[in-house]
mmCIF file of C-alpha atoms in Angstrom:
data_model
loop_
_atom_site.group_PDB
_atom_site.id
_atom_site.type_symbol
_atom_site.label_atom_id
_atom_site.label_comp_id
_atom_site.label_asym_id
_atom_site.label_seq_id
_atom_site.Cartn_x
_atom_site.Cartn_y
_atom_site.Cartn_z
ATOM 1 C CA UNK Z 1 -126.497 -19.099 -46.161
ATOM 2 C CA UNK Z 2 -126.358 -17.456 -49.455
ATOM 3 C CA UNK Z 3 -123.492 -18.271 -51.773
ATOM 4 C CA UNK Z 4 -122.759 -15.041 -53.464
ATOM 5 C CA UNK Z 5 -119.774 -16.396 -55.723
ATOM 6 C CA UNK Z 6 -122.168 -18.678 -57.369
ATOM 7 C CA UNK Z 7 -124.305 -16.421 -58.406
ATOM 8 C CA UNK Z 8 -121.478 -14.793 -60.898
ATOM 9 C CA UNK Z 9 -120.683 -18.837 -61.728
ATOM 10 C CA UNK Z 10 -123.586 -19.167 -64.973
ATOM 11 C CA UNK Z 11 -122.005 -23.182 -65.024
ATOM 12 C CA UNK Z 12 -122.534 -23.179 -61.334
ATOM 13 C CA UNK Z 13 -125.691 -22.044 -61.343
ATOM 14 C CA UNK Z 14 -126.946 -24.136 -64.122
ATOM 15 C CA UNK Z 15 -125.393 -27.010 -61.732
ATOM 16 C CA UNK Z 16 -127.213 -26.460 -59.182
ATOM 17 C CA UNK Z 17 -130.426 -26.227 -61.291
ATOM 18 C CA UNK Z 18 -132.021 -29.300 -60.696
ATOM 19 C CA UNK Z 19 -135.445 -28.313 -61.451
ATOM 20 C CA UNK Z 20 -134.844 -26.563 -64.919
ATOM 21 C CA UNK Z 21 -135.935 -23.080 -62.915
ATOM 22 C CA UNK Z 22 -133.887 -20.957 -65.006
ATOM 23 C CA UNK Z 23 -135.117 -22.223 -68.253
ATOM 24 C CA UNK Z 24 -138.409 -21.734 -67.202
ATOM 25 C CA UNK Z 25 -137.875 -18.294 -66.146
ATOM 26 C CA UNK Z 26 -136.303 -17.131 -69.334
ATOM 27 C CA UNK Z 27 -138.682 -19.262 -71.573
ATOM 28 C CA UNK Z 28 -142.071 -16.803 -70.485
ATOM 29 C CA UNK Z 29 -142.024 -14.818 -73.561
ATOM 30 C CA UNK Z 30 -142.126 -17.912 -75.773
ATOM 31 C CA UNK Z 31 -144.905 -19.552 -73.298
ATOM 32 C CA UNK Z 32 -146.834 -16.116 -74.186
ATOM 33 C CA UNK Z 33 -146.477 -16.811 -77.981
ATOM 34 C CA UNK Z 34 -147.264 -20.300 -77.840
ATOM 35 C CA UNK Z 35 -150.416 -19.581 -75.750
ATOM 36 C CA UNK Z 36 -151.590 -16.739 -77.933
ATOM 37 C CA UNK Z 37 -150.542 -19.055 -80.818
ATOM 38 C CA UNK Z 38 -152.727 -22.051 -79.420
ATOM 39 C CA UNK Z 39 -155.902 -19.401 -78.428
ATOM 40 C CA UNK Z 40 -155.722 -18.416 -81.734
ATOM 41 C CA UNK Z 41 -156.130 -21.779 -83.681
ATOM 42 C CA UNK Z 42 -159.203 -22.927 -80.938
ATOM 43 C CA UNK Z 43 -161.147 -19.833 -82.034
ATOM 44 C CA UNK Z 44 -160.374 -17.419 -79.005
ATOM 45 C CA UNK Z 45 -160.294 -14.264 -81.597
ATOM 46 C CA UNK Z 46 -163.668 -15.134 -83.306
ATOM 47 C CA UNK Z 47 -165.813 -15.203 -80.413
ATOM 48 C CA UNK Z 48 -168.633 -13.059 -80.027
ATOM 49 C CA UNK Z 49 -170.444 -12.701 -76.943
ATOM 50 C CA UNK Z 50 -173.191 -11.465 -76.368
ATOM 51 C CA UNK Z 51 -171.966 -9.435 -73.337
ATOM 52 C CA UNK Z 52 -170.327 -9.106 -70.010
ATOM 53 C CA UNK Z 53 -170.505 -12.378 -67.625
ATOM 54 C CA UNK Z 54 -171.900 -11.436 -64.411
ATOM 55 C CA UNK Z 55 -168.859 -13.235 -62.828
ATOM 56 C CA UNK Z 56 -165.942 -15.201 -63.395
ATOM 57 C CA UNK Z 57 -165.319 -17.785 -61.401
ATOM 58 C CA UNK Z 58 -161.931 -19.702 -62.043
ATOM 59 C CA UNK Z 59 -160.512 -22.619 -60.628
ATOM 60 C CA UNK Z 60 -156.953 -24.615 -60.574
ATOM 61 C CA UNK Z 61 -155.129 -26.254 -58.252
ATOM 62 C CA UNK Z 62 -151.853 -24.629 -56.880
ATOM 63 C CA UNK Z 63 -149.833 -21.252 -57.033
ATOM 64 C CA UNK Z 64 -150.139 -20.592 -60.962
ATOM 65 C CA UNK Z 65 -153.840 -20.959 -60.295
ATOM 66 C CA UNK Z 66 -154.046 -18.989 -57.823
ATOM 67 C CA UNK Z 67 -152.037 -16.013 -59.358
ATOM 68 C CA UNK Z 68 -154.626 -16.592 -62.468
ATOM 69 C CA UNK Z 69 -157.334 -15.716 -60.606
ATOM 70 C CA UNK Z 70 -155.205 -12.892 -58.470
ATOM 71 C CA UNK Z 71 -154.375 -11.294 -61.923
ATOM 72 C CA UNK Z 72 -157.299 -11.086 -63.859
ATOM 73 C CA UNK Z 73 -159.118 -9.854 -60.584
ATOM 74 C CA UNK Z 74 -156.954 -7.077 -60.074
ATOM 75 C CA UNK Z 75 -156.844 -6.379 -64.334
ATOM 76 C CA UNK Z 76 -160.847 -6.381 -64.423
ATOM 77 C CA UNK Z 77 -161.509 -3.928 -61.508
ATOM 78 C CA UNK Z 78 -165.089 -3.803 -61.024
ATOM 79 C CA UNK Z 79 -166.301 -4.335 -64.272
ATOM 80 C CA UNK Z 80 -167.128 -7.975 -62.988
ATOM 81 C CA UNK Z 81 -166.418 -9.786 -59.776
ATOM 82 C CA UNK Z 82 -163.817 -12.324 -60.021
ATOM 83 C CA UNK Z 83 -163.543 -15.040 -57.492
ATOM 84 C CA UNK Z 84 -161.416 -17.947 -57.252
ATOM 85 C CA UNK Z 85 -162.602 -21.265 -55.815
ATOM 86 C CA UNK Z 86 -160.767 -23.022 -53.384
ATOM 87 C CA UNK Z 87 -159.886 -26.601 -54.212
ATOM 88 C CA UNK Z 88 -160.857 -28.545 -50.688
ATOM 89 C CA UNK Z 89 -159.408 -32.079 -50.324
ATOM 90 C CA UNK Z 90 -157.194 -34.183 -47.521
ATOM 91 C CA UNK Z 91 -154.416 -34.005 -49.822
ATOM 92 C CA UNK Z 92 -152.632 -31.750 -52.783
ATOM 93 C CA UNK Z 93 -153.097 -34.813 -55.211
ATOM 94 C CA UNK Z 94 -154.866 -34.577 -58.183
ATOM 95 C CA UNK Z 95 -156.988 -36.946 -57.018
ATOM 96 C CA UNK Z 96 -158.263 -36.003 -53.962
ATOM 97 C CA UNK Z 97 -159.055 -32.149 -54.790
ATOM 98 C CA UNK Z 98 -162.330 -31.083 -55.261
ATOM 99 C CA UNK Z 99 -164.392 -27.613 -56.152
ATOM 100 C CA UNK Z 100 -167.437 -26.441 -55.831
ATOM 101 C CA UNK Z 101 -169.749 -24.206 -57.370
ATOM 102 C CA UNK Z 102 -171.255 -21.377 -55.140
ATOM 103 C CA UNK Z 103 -174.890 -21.793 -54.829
ATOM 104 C CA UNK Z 104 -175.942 -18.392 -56.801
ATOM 105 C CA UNK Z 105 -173.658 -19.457 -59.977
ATOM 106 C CA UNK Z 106 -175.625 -20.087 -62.948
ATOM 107 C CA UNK Z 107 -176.069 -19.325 -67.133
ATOM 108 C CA UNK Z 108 -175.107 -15.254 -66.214
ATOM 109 C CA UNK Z 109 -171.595 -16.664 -65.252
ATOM 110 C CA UNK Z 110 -168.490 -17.891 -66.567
ATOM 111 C CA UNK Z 111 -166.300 -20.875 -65.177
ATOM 112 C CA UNK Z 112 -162.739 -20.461 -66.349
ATOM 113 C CA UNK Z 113 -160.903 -23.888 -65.238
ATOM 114 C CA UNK Z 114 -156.147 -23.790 -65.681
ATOM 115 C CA UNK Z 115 -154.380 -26.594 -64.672
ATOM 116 C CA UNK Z 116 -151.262 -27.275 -65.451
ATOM 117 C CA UNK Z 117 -152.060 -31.143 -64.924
ATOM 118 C CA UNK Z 118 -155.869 -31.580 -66.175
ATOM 119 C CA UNK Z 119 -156.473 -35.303 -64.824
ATOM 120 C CA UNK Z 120 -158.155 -34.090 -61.614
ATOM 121 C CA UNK Z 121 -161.582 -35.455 -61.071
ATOM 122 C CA UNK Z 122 -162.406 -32.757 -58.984
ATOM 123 C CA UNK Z 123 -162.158 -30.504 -61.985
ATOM 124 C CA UNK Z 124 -164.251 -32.438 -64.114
ATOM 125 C CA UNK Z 125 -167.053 -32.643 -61.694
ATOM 126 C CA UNK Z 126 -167.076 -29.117 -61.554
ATOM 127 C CA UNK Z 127 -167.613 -28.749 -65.148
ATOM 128 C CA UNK Z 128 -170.373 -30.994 -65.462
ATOM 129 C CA UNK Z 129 -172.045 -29.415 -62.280
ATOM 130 C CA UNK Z 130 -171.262 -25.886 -63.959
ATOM 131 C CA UNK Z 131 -172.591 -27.360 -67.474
ATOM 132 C CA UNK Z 132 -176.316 -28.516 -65.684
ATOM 133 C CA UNK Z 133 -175.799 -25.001 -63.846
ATOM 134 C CA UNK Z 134 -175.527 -23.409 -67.468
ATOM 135 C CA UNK Z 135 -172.672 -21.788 -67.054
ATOM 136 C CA UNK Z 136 -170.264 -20.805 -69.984
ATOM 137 C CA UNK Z 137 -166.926 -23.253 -69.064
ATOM 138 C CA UNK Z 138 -163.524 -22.828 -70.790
ATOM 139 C CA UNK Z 139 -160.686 -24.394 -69.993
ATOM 140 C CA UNK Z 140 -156.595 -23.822 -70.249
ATOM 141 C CA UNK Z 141 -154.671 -27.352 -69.403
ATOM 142 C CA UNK Z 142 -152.303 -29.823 -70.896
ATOM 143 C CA UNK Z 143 -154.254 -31.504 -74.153
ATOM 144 C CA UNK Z 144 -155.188 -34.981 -74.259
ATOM 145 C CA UNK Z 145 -155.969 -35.001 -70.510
ATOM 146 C CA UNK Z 146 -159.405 -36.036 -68.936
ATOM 147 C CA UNK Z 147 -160.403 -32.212 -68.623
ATOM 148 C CA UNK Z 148 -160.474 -32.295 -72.315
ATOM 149 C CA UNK Z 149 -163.436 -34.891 -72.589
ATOM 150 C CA UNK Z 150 -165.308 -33.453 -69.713
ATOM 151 C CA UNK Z 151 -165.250 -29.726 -71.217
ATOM 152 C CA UNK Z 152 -165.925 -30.914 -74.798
ATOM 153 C CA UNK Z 153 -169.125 -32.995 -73.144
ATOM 154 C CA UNK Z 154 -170.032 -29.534 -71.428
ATOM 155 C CA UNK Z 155 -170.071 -27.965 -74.804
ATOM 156 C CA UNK Z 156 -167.565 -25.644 -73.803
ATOM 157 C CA UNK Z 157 -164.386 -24.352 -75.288
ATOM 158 C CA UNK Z 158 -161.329 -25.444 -74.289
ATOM 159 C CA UNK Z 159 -157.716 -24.394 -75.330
ATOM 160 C CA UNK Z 160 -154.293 -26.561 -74.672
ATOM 161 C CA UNK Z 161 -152.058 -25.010 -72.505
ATOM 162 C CA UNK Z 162 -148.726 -24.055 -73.672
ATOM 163 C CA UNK Z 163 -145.718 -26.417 -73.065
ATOM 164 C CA UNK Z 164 -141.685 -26.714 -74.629
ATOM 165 C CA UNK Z 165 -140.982 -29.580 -76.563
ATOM 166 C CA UNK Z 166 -139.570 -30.989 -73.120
ATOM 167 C CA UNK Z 167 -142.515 -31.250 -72.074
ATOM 168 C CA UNK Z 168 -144.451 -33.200 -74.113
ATOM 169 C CA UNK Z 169 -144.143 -36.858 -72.461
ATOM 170 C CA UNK Z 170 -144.775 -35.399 -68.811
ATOM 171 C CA UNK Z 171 -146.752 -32.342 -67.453
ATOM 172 C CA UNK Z 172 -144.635 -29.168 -66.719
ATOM 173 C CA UNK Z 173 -143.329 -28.978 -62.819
ATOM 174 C CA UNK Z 174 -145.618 -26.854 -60.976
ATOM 175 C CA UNK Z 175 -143.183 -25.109 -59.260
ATOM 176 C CA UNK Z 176 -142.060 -23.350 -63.163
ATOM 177 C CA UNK Z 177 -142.223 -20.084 -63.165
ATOM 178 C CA UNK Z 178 -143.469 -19.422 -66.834
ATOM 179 C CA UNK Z 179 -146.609 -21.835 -66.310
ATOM 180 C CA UNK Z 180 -148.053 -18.494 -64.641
ATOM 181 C CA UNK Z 181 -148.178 -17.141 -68.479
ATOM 182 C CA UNK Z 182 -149.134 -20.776 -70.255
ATOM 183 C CA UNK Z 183 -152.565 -20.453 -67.652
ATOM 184 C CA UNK Z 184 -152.655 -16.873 -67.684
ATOM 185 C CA UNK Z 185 -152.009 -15.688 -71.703
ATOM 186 C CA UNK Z 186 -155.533 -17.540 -73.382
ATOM 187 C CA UNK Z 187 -157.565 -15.899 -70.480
ATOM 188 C CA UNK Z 188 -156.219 -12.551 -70.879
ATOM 189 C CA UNK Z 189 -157.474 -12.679 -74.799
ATOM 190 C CA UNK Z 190 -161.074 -14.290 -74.050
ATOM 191 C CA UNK Z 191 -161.419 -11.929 -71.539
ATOM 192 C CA UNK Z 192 -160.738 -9.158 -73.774
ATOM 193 C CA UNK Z 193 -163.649 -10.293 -75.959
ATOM 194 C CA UNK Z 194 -165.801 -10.496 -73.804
ATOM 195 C CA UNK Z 195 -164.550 -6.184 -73.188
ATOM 196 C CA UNK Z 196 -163.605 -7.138 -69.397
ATOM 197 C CA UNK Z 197 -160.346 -6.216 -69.734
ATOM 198 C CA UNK Z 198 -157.909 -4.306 -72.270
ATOM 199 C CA UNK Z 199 -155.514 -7.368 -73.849
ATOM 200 C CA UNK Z 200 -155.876 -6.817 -77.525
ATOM 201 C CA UNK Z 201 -152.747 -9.743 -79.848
ATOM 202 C CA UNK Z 202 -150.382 -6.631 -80.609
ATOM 203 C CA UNK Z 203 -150.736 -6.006 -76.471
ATOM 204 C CA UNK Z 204 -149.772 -9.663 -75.910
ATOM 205 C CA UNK Z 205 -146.915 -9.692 -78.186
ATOM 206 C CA UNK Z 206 -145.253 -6.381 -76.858
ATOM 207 C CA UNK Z 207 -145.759 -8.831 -73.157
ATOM 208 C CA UNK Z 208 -143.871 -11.426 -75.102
ATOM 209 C CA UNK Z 209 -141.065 -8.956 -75.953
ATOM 210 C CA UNK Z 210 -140.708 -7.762 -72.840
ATOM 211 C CA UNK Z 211 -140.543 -10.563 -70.633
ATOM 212 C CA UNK Z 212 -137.756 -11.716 -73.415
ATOM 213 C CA UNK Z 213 -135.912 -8.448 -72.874
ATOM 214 C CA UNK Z 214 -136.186 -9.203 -68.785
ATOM 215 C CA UNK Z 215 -134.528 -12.766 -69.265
ATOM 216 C CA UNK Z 216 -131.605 -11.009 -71.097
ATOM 217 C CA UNK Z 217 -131.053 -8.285 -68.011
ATOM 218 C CA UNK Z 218 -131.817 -11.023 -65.476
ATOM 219 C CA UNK Z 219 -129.934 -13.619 -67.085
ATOM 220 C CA UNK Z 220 -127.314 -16.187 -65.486
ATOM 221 C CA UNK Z 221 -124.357 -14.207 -67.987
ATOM 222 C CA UNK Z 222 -125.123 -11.070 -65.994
ATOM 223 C CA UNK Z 223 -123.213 -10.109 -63.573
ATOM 224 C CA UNK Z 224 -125.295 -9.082 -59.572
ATOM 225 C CA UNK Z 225 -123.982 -5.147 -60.424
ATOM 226 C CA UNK Z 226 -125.978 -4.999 -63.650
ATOM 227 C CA UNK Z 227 -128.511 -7.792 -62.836
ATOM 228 C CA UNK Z 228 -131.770 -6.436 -60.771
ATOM 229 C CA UNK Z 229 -132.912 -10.123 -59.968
ATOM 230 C CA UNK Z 230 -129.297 -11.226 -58.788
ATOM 231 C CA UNK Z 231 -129.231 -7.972 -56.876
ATOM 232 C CA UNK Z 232 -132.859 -8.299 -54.887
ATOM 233 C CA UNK Z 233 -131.358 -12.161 -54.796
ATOM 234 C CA UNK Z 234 -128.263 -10.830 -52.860
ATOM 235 C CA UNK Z 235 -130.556 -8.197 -50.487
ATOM 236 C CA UNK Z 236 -133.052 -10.733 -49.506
ATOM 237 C CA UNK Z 237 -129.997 -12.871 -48.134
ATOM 238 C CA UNK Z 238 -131.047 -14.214 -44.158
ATOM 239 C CA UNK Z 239 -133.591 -12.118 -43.936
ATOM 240 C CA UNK Z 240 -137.774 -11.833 -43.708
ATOM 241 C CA UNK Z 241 -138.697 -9.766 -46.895
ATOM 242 C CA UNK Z 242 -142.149 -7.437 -46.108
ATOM 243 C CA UNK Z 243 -143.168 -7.329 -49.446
ATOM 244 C CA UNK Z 244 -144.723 -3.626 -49.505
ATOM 245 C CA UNK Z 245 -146.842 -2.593 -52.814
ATOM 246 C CA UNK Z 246 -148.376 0.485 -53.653
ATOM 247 C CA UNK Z 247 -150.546 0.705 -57.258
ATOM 248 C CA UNK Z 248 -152.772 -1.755 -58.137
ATOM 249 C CA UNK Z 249 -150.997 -3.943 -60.583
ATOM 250 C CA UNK Z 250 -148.218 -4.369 -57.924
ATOM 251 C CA UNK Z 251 -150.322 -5.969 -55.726
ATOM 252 C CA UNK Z 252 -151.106 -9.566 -56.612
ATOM 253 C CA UNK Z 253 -147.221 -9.336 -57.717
ATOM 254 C CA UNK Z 254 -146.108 -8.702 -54.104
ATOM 255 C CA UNK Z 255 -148.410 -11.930 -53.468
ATOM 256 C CA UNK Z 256 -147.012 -13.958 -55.678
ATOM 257 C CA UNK Z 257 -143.463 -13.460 -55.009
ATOM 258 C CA UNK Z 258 -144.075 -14.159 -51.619
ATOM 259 C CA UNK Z 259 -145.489 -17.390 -52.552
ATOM 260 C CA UNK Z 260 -142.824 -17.684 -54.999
ATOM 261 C CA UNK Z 261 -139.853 -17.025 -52.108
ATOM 262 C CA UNK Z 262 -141.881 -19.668 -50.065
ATOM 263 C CA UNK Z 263 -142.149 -22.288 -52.625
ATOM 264 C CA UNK Z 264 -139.248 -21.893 -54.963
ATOM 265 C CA UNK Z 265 -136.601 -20.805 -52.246
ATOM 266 C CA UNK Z 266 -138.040 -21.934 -48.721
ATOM 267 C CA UNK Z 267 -138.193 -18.811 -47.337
ATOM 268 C CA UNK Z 268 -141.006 -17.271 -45.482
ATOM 269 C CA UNK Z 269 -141.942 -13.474 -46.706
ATOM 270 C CA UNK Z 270 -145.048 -11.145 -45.596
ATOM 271 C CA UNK Z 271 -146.836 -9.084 -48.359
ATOM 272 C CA UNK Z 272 -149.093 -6.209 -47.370
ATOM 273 C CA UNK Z 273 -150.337 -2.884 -49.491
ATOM 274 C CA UNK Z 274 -149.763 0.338 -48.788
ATOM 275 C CA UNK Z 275 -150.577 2.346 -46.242
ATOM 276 C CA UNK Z 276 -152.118 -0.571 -44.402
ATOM 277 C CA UNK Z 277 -148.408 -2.146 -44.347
ATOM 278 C CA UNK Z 278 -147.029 1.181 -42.445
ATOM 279 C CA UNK Z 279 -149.447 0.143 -39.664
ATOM 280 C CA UNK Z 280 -149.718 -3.646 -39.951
ATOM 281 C CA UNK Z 281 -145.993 -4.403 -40.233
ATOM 282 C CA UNK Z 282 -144.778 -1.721 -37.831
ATOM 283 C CA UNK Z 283 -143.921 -4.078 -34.436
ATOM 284 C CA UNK Z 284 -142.170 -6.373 -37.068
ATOM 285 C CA UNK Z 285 -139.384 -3.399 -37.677
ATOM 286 C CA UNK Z 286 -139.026 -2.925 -33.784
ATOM 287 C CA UNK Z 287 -139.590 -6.556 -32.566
ATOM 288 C CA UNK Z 288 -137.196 -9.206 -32.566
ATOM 289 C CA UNK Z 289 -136.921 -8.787 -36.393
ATOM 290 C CA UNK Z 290 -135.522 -5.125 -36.544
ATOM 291 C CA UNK Z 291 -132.239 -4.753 -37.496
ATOM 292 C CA UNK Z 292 -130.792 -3.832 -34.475
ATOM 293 C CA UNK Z 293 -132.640 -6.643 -32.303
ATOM 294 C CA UNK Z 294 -129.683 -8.732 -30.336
ATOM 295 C CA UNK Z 295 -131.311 -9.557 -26.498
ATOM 296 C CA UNK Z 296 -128.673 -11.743 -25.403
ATOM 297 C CA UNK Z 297 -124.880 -10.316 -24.808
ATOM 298 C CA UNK Z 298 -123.103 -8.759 -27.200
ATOM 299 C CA UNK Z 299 -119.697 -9.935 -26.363
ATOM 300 C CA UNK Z 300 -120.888 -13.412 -26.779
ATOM 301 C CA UNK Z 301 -119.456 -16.265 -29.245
ATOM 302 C CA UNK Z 302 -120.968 -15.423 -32.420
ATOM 303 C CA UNK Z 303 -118.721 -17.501 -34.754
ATOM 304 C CA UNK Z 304 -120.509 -21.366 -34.683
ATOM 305 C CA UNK Z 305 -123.702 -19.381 -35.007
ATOM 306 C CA UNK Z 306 -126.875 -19.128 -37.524
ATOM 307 C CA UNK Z 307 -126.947 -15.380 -38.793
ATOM 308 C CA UNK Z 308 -130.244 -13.826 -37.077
ATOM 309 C CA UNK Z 309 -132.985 -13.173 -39.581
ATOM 310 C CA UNK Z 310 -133.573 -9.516 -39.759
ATOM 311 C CA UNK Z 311 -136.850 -7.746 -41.351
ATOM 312 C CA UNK Z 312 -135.918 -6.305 -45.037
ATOM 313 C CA UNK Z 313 -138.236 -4.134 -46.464
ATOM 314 C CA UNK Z 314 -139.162 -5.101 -50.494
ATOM 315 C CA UNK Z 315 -140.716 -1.492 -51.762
ATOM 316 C CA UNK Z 316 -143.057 -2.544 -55.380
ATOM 317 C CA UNK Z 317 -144.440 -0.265 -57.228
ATOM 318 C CA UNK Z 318 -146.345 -0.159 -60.557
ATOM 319 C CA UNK Z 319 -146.447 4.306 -60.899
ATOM 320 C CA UNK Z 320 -143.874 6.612 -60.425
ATOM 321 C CA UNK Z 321 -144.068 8.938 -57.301
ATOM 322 C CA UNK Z 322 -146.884 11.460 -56.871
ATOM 323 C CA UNK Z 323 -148.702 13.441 -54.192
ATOM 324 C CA UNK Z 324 -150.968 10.648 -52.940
ATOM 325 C CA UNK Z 325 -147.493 8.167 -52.741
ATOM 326 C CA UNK Z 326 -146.877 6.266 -48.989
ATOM 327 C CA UNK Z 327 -143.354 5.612 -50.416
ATOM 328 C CA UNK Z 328 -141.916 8.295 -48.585
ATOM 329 C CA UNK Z 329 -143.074 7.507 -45.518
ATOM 330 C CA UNK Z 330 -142.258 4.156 -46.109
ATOM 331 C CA UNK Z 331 -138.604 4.554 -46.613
ATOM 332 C CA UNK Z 332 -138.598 6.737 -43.389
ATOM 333 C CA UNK Z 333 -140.553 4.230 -41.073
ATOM 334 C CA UNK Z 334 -138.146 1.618 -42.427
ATOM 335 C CA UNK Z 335 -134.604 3.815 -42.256
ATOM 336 C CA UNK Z 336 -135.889 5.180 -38.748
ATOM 337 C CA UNK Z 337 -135.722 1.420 -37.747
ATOM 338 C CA UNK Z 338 -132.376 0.468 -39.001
ATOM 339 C CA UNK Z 339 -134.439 -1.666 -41.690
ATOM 340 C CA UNK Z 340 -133.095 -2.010 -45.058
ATOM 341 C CA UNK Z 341 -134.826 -1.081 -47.958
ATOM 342 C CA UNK Z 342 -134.988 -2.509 -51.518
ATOM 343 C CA UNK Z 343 -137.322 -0.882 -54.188
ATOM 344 C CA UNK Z 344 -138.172 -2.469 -58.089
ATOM 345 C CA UNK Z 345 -140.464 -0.105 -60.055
ATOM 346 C CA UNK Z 346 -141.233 -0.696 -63.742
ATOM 347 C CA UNK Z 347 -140.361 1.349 -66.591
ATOM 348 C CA UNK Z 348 -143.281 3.226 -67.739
ATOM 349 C CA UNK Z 349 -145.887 1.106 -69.810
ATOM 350 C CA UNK Z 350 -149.779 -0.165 -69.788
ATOM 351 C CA UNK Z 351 -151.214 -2.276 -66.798
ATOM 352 C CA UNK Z 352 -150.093 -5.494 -68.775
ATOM 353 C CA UNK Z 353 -146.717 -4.528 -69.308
ATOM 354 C CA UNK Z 354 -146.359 -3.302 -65.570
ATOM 355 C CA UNK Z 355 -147.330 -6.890 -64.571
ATOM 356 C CA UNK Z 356 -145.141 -8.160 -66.493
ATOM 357 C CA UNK Z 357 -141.498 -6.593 -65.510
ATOM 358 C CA UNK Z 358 -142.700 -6.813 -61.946
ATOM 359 C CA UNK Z 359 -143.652 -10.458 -61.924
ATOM 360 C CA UNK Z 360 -140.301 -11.334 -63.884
ATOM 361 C CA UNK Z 361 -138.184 -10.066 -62.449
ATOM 362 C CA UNK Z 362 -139.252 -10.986 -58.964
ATOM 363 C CA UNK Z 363 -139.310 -14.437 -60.268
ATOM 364 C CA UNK Z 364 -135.526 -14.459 -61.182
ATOM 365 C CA UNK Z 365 -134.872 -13.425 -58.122
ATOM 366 C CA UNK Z 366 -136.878 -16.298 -56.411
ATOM 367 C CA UNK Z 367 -135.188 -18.346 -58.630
ATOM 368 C CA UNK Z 368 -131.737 -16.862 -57.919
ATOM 369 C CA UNK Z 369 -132.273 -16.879 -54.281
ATOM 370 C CA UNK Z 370 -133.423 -20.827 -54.583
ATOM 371 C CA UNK Z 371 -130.257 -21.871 -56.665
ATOM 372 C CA UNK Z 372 -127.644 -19.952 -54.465
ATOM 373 C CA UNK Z 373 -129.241 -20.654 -50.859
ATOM 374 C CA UNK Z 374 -128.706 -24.186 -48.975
ATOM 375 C CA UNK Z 375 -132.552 -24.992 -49.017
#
């Protein structure tokens, strides 16, 4: 059950914040300085290649990896393929994770390696098998960590990952939200040298500003009326968000706050794009999920029992309406199922910017609906 009053309780909710969540949240703009800060001083801004890679291939372990490689995919289009590779192992430990280069990879490509730990093995075999491959390896992780030596020996470049002062003794959690942007920042300015994608300092720092301007609407002070994040928070109470996105931007953002809900908060969400979702999520709104869905007797003995978990529909979008929009129809396949409806669009601003409201605020409101649910 969610705990409403404690979301309106900042000394409550910085109680209950055992894993520094909020912090994290509202420290991404200074993550994105730092990072651009650190890219800077390892030489980022005087590179000069000599053109496009024929593909990026990145890999990391866990969900900040993963939204790495979701994010610069979606920001580079198809001006180069971008694949992630899968870490394989019997366990999520740093030591028993390996990669693997695809068979075709070789001195055309570029290996891009984040970890917000940098002492996995697996990692730095795959440098040295990308280094006899000849591909171009750089690496984001925490300095002084065994990626370090095994990149330098590659005669690649690598750049230390942003952390707080906190943070200096141990690596960050991996559950923070702003390690997405300590990963994420020195790739977005070595892949705008290489002319991949558009993510020039002055771009970076107006990121910086705005994610800062999102931790002061989203922040604990604020109350749920005048807080987005509390508000989604308060919406996605006992029930199954379908994460619905329409623009590209908004689509590895749907992703990740699914992942997000699921890691940060427990809860299980589905994330589709539209106008696939209208089809694909349809016998969710008028299964056992809808709204309305109650097969046993209504005049039974509700009191000593769970709340049901009902569908909610989570509208993203990264443009405002036009003729080619599925958010009308959206709203009516939900509202013609009794199926609530929440909707976050962006104010207007580039593709980075875009990213950046949707992915913070949806954060806060993992975080929010982590710190005020019994999980």
């Amino acid at each position: 059950m969610l705990d409403e009053s404690l979301l309106d309780t900042p000394d409550a909710l910085a109680e209950a914040d055992h894993r520094g969540l909020l912090r994290g949240a509202a420290e991404a703009g200074a993550r994105v300085r730092t990072a651009v800060r650190l890219a800077t001083e390892a030489g980022i801004p005087n590179l000069k290649p000599d053109g496009r890679p024929r593909a990026v291939l990145i890999a990391g372990p866990g969900t900040a990896s993963a939204g790495v490689a979701d994010l610069l995919g979606t920001l580079a289009g198809s001006g180069c393929p971008v694949t992630r590779l899968h870490p394989t192992g019997v366990a999520p430990a740093a030591g028993a994770l390996r990669w693997e280069l695809p068979g075709w990879a070789g001195s055309l490509d570029l290996l891009l390696v984040a970890t917000p730990d940098g002492t996995e093995p697996g990692l730095s075999l795959l440098v040295d098998q990308a280094y006899r491959r000849g591909c171009t390896v750089v690496a984001v992780a925490p300095a002084h960590t065994p990626i370090t030596d095994a990149v330098e020996g590659a005669y690649g470049l690598f750049v230390p990952m942003a952390t707080a002062p906190y943070e200096q003794d141990k690596p960050p959690a991996a559950t923070e939200p702003g390690l997405l942007w300590a990963l994420l920042t020195p790739m977005l300015a070595l892949l705008d040298r290489t002319g991949l994608i558009t993510a020039p300092p002055d771009g970076l720092e107006k990121v910086a500003d705005l994610l800062d301007h999102i931790a002061e609407r989203c922040g604990p002070a604020v109350a749920t009326y005048n807080n987005p994040a509390k508000t989604l928070a308060a919406e996605l109470a006992e029930s199954l968000p379908l994460i619905w996105t329409e623009g590209l931007a908004s689509g590895p953002v749907g992703r990740r706050f699914a992942a997000a809900l699921a890691e940060l908060a427990g809860r299980p969400a589905l994330a589709a794009q539209l106008p696939e979702a209208l089809a694909s999520h349809t016998v969710l709104l008028s299964g056992a999920l809808a709204a309305g869905a109650d097969p046993d007797d209504f005049f039974r003995d509700r009191v000593e029992e769970q709340a049901a978990l009902h569908a909610r529909v989570v509208l993203l979008r990264d443009r405002a309406g036009g003729a080619l929009s599925a958010a009308p129809a959206a709203r009516e396949l939900a509202l013609s199922h009794d199926t609530a409806i929440s909707e976050l669009e962006p104010e207007q601003g580039g593709d980075l910017e875009t990213l950046a409201e949707l992915i913070a605020v949806t954060d806060f409101a993992a975080v929010y609906l982590a710190l005020a649910s019994a999980t």
